[in-house]
Short mmCIF file of C-alpha atoms and ligand atoms in Angstrom, two decimals:
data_model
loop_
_atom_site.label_atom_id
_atom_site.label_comp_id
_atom_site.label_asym_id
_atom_site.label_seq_id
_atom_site.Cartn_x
_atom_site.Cartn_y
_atom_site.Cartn_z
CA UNK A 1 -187.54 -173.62 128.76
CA UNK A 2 -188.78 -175.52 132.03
CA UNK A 3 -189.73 -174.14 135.76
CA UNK A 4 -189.36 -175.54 138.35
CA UNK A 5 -192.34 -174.47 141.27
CA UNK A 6 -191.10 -176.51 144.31
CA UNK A 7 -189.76 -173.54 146.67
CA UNK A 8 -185.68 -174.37 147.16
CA UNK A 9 -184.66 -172.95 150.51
CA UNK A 10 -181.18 -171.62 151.57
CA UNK A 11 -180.37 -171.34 155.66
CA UNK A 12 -182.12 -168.09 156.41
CA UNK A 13 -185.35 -169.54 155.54
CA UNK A 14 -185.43 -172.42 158.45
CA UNK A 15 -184.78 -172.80 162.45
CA UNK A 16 -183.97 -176.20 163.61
CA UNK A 17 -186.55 -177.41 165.81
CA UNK A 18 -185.89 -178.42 169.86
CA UNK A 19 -186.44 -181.99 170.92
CA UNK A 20 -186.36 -183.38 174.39
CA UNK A 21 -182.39 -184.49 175.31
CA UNK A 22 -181.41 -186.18 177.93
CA UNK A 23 -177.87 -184.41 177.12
CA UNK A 24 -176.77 -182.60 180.63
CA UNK A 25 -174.35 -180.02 179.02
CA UNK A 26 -172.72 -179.16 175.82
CA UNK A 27 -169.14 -180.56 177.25
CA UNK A 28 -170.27 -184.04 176.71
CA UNK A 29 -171.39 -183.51 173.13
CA UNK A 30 -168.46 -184.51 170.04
CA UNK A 31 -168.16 -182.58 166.82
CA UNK A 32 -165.18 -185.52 165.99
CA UNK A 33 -166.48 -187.66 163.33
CA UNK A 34 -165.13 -191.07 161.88
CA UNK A 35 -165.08 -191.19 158.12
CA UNK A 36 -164.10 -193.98 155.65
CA UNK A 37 -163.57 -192.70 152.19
CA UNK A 38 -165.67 -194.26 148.90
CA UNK A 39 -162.41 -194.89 146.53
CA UNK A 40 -159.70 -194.83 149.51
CA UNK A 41 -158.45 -197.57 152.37
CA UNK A 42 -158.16 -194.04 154.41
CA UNK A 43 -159.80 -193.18 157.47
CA UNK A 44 -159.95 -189.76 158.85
CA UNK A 45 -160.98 -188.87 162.15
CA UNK A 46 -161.53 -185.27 162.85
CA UNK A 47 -163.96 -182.22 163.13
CA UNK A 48 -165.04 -181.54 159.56
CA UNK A 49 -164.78 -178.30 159.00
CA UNK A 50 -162.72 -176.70 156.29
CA UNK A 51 -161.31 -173.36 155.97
CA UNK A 52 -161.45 -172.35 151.94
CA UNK A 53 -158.79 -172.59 149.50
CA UNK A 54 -158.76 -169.21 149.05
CA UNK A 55 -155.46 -166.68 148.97
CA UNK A 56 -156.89 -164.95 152.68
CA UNK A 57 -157.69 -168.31 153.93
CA UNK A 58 -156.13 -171.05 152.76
CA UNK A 59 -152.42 -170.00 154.47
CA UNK A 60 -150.14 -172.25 156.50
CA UNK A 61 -150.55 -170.01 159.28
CA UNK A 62 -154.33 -170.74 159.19
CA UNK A 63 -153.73 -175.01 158.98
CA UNK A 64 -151.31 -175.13 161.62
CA UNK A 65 -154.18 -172.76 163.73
CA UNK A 66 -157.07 -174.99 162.92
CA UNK A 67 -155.07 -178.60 163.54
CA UNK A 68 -154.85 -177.64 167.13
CA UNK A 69 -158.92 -177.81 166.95
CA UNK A 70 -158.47 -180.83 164.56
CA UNK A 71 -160.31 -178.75 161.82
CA UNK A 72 -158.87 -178.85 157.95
CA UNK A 73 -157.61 -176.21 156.14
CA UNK A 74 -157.45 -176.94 152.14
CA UNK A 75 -155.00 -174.81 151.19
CA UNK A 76 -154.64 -171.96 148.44
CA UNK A 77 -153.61 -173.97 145.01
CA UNK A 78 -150.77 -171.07 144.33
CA UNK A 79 -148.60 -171.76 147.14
CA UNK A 80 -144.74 -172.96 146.39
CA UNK A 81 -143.73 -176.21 146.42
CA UNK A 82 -141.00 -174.50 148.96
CA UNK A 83 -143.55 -173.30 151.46
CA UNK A 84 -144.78 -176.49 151.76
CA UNK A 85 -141.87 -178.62 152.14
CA UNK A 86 -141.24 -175.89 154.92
CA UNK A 87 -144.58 -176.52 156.33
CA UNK A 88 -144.49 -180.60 156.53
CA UNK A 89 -141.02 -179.73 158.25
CA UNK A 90 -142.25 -177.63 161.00
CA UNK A 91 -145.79 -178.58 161.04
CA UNK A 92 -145.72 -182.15 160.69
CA UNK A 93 -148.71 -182.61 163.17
CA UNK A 94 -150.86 -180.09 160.90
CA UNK A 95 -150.30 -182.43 157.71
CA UNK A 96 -153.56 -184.58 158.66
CA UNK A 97 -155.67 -181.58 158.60
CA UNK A 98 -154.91 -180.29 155.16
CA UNK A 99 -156.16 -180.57 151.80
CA UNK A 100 -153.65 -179.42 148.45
CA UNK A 101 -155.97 -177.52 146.00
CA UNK A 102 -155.57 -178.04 142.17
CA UNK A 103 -157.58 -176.86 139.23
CA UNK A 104 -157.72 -178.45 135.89
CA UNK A 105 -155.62 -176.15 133.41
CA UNK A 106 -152.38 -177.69 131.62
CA UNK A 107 -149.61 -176.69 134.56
CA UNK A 108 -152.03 -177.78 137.42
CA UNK A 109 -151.20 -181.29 137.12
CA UNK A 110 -147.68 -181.01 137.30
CA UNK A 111 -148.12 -179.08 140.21
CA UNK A 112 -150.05 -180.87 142.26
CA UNK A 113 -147.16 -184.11 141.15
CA UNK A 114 -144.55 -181.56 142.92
CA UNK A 115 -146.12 -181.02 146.40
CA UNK A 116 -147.32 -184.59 146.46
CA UNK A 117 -144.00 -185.42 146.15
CA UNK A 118 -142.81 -183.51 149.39
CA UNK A 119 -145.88 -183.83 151.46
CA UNK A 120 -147.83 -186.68 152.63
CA UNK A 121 -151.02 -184.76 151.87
CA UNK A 122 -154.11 -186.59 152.99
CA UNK A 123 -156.75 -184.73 150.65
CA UNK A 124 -156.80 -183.18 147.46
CA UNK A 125 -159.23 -180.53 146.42
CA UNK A 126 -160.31 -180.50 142.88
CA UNK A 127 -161.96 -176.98 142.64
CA UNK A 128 -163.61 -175.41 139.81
CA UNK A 129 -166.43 -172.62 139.66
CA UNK A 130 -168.23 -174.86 137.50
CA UNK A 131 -168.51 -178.45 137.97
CA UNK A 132 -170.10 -179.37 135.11
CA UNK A 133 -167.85 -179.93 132.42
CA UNK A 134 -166.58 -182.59 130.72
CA UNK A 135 -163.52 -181.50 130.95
CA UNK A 136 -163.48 -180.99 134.63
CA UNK A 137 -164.52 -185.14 135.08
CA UNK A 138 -162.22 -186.53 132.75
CA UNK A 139 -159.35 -184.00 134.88
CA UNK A 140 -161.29 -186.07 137.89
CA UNK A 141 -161.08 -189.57 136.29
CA UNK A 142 -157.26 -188.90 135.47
CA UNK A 143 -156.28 -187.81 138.98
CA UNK A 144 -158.54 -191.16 140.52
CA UNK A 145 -156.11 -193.01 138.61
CA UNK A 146 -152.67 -191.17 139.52
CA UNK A 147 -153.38 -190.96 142.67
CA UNK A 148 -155.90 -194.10 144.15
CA UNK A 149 -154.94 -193.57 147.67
CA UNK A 150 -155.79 -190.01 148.65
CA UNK A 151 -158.67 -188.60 149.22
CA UNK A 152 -160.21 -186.76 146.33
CA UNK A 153 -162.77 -183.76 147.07
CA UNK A 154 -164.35 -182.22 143.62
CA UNK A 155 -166.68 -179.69 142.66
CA UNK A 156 -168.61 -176.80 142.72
CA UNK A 157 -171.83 -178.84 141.67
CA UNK A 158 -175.61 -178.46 143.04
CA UNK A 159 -177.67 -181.18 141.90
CA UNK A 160 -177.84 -185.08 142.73
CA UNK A 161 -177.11 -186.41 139.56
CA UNK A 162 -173.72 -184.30 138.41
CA UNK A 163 -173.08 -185.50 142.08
CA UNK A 164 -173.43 -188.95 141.43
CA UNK A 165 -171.43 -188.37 138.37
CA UNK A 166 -168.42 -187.19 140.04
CA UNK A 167 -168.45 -189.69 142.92
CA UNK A 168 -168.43 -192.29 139.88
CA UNK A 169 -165.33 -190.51 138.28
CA UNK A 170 -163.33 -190.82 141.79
CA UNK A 171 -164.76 -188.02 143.97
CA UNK A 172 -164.68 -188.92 147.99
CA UNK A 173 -166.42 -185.93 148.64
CA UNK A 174 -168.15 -183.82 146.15
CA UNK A 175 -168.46 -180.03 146.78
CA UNK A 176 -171.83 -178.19 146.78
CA UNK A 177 -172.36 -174.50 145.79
CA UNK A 178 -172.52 -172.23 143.48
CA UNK A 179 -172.92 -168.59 143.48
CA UNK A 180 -173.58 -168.87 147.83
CA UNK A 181 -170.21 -167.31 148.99
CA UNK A 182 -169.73 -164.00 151.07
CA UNK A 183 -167.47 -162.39 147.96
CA UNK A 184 -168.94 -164.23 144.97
CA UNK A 185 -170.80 -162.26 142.26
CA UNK A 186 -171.67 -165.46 140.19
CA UNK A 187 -175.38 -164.92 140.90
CA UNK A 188 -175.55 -161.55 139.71
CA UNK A 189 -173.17 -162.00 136.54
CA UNK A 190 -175.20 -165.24 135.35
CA UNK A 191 -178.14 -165.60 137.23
CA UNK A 192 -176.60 -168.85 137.54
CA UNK A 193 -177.25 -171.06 141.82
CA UNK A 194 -179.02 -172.76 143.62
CA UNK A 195 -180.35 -171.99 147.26
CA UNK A 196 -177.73 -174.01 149.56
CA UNK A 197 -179.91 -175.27 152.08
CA UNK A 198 -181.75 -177.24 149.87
CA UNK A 199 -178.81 -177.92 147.17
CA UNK A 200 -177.24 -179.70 150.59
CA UNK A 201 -180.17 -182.17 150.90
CA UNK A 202 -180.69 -182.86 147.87
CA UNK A 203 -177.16 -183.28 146.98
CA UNK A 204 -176.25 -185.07 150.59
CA UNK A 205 -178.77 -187.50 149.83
CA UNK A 206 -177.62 -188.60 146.27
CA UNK A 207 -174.03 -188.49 147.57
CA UNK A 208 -175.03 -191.10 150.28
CA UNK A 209 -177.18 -193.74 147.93
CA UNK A 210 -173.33 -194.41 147.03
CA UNK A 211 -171.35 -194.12 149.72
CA UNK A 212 -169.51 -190.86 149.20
CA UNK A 213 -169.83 -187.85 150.91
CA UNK A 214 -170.73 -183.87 150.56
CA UNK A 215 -168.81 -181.31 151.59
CA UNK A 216 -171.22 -177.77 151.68
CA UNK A 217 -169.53 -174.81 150.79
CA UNK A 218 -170.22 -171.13 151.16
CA UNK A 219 -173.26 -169.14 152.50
CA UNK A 220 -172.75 -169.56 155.83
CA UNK A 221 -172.47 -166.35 158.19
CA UNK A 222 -173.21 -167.67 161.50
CA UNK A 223 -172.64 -170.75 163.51
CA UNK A 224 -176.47 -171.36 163.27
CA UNK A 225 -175.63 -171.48 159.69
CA UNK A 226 -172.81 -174.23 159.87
CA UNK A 227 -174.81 -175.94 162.24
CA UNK A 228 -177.96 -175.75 160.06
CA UNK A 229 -175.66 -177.39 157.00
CA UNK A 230 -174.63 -180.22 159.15
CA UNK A 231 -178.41 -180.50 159.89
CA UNK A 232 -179.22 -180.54 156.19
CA UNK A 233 -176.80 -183.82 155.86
CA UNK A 234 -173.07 -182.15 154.76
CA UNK A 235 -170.44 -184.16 156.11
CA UNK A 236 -167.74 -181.60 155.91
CA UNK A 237 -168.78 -177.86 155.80
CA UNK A 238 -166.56 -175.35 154.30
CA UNK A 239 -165.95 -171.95 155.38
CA UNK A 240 -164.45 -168.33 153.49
CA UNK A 241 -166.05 -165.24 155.38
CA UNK A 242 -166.31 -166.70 158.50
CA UNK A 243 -162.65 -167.24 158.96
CA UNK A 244 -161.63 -163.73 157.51
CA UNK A 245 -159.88 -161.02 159.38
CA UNK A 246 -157.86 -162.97 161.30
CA UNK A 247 -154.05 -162.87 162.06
CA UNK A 248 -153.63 -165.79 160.45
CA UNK A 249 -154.76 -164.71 157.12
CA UNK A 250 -152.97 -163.36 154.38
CA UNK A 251 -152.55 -159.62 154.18
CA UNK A 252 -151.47 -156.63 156.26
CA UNK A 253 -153.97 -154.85 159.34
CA UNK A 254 -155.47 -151.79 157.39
CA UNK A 255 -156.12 -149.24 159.38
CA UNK A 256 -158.93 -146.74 158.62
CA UNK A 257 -160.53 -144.26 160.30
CA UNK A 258 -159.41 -145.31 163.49
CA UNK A 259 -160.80 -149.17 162.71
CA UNK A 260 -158.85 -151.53 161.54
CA UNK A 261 -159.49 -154.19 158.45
CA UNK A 262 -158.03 -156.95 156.70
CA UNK A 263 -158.56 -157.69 152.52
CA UNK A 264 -160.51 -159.85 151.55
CA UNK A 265 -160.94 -161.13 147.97
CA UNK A 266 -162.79 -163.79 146.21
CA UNK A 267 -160.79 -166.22 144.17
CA UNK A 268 -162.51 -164.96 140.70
CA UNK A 269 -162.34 -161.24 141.84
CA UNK A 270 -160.27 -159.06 139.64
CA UNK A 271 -158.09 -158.23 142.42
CA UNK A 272 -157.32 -161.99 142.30
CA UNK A 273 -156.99 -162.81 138.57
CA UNK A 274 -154.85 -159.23 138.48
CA UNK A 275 -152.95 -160.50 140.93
CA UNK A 276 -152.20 -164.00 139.73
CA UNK A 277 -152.72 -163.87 136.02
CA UNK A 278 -151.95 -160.33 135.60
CA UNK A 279 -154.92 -159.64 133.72
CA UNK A 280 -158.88 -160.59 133.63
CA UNK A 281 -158.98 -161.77 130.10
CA UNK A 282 -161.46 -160.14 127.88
CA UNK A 283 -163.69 -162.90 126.96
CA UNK A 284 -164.30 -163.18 131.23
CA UNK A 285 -166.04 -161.34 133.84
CA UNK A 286 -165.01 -161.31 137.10
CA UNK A 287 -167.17 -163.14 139.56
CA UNK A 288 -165.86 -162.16 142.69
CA UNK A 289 -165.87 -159.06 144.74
CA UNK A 290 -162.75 -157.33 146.80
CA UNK A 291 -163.52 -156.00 150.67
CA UNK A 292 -162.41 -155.15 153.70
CA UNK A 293 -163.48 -157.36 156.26
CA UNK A 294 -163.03 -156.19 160.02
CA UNK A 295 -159.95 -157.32 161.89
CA UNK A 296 -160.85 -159.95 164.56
CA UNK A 297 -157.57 -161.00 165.79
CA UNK A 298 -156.69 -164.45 166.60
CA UNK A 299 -158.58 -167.32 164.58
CA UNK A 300 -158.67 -169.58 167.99
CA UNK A 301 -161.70 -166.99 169.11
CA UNK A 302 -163.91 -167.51 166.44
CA UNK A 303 -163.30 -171.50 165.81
CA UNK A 304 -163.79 -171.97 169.24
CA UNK A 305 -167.31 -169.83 168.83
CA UNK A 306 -168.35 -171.82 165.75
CA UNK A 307 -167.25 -175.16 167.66
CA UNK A 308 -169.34 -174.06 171.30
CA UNK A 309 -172.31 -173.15 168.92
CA UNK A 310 -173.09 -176.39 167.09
CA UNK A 311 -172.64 -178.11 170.15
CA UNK A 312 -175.05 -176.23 171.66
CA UNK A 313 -177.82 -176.93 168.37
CA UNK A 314 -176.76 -180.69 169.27
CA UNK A 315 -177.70 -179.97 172.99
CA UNK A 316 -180.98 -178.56 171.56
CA UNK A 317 -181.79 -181.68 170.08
CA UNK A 318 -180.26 -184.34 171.81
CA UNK A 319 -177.36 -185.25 169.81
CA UNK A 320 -174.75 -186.62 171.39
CA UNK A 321 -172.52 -187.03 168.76
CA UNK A 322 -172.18 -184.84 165.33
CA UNK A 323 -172.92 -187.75 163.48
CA UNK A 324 -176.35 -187.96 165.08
CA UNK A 325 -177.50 -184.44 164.42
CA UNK A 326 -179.01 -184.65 160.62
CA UNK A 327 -180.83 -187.53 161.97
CA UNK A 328 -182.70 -185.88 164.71
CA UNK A 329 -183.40 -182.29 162.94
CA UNK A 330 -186.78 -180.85 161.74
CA UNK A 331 -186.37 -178.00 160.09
CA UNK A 332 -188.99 -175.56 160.75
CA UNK A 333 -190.09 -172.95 157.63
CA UNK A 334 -189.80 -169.92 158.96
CA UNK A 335 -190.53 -165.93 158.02
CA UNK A 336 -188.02 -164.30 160.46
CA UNK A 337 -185.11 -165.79 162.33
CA UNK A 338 -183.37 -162.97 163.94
CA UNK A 339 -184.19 -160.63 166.21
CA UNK A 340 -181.75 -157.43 164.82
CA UNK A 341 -183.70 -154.47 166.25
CA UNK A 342 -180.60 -153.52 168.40
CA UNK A 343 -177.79 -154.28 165.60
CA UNK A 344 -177.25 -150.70 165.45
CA UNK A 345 -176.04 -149.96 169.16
CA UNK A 346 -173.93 -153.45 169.09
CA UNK A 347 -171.15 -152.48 171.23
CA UNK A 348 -170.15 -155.63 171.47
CA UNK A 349 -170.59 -158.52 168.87
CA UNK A 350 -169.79 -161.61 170.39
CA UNK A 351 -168.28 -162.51 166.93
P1 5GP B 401 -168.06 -168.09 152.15
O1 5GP B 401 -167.78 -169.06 153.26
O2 5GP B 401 -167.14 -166.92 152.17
O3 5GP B 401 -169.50 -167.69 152.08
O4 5GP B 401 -167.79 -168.89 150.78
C1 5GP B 401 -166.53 -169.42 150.48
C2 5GP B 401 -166.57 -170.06 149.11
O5 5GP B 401 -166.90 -169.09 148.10
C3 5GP B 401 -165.26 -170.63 148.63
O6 5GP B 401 -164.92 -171.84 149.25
C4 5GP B 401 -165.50 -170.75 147.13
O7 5GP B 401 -166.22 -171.93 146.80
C5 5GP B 401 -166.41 -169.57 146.85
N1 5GP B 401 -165.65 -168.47 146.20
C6 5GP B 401 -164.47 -167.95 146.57
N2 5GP B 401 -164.10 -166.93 145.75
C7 5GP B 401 -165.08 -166.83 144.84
C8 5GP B 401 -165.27 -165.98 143.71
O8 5GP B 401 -164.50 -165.07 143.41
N3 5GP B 401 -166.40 -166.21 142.97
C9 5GP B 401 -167.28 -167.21 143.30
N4 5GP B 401 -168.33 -167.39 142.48
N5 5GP B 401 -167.16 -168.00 144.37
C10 5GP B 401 -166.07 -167.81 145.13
#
């Protein structure tokens, strides 16, 4: 047994410090960025965000939403192959934006084959709780091979050399977190993570020395948050909670006590294995919790508040361009960030 004393942070322990900027107002700042792919001829242009590949999230609705913002939506691994080729029919403008999710049991391959074979899908996501199996890189090196012109995202991983390991098995991008999300209960059931600030820049910067990318995902609850893992050096940030509740999510309005709510489950929940499996198999917990998140109505409203925010934190310090912001943050240490004494009496949230 080893420790490890260095103090790992995660984005409620730092504020991004002001600079001087010469930037006049937040209109003339651009969350697009310009990537070129490690182990592709592809290049993406875009805002790189990503709504999760989870059941509430990951819906059709929610990618043909988010393409009007050009923001991605990697969507849920269990939809049909009918859906889709519905979707690439009606929503052929949407197809850039979207990412098909796959895991690595036996019928996933196959799958993925069948959707790929009606859509022109620009990304895949390769998404497992845990990233570090051998199994789950020679899935990776398999699907490299199969499929050498889109562009592969893998993970969950949190440390610089299983992230070098997977952008050397065909990763793109490589996924970073584990145990961070808004209904995960991986921390608690394993004492298993890693604090995401720091897994970001450690994992951003090993991801770089080799010309892939990082794609952070989970943890955040604020647009301070997403701006804060942009900051830290992601390249794409990925989002569950944040995008919950809205109409474009999966599941009915529940109404209770006069409010109204929308379920919310994450992807190793009971409620989800039940659901898809029929059954949490004895020799598993479940890692994932079930709730009811508040309604918030359209998903337009709270992309374009997550949007207006980081352009602010680039007005703050004089980034004109996303690109430009990792390179001209200091992250500050901090004891306290928010000021909650009137959280209570909110009577309006701003959300
Ligand atoms: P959020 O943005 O809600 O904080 O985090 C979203 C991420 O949480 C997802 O993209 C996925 O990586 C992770 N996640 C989703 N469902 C579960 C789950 O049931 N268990 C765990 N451990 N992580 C989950």
């Amino acid at each position: 047994m080893r420790i490890e004393y260095d103090v790992k942070l995660d984005f409620n322990d730092v504020l991004i410090r002001p600079k001087r900027s010469v930037l006049k107002t937040r209109a003339d700042v651009s969350l697009e960025r310009e990537f070129k792919f490690k182990h592709t001829e592809t290049l993406w242009r875009g805002v790189p965000i990503f709504a999760a590949n989870m059941d509430h999230t990951g819906t059709f609705a929610m990618a043909s939403a988010l393409s009007a913002h050009q923001v991605l939506t990697a969507l849920d691994k269990y939809l049909s192959v009918e859906d889709w080729k519905k979707f690439t029919k009606q929503h052929a403008s949407a197809l850039p934006f979207v990412a098909v999710s796959t895991g690595i049991g036996e019928t996933d391959f196959a799958r993925l084959d069948e959707v790929m074979a009606v859509a022109a899908v620009p990304f895949v996501c390769l998404d497992v709780a845990n990233g570090y199996t051998e199994r789950f890189v020679s899935f990776l090196e398999n699907l490299r091979a199969r499929y050498p012109k889109t562009v592969i995202m893998a993970g969950n991983v949190v440390t610089g050399e299983m992230v070098e390991e997977l952008i050397l098995s065909g990763a793109d991008i490589v996924k970073i977190g584990i145990g961070p999300g808004s209904v995960c209960t991986t921390r608690e059931k394993t004492g298993v993570g890693y604090p995401q600030l720091s897994a970001i820049i450690e994992c951003a910067d090993a991801a770089h020395g080799l010309g892939g990318q990082v794609c952070a995902d989970g943890g955040c609850t604020t647009p301070g948050d997403v701006a804060k893992a942009f900051a830290a050096g992601a390249d794409f940030v990925m989002l569950g909670g944040m995008l919950a509740g809205h109409d474009e999510c999966l599941g009915d309005v529940i109404e209770e006590n006069g409010r109204k709510f929308k379920r919310f489950y994450g992807m190793s929940s009971t409620e989800s294995m039940e659901h898809h499996h029929g059954l949490v198999p004895d020799y598993r917990s479940s890692e994932g919790r079930s709730v009811n998140v508040p309604y918030r109505g359209a998903v337009k409203d709270s992309v374009l508040d997550i949007l207006g925010g980081i352009r602010s934190t680039c007005t703050y310090v004089g980034a004109h361009r996303l690109k430009e912001l990792s390179k001209r943050t200091t992250f500050i240490r901090v004891t306290r960030q928010l000021n909650d004494v009137f959280v209570p009496y909110v009577v309006e949230s701003g959300k």
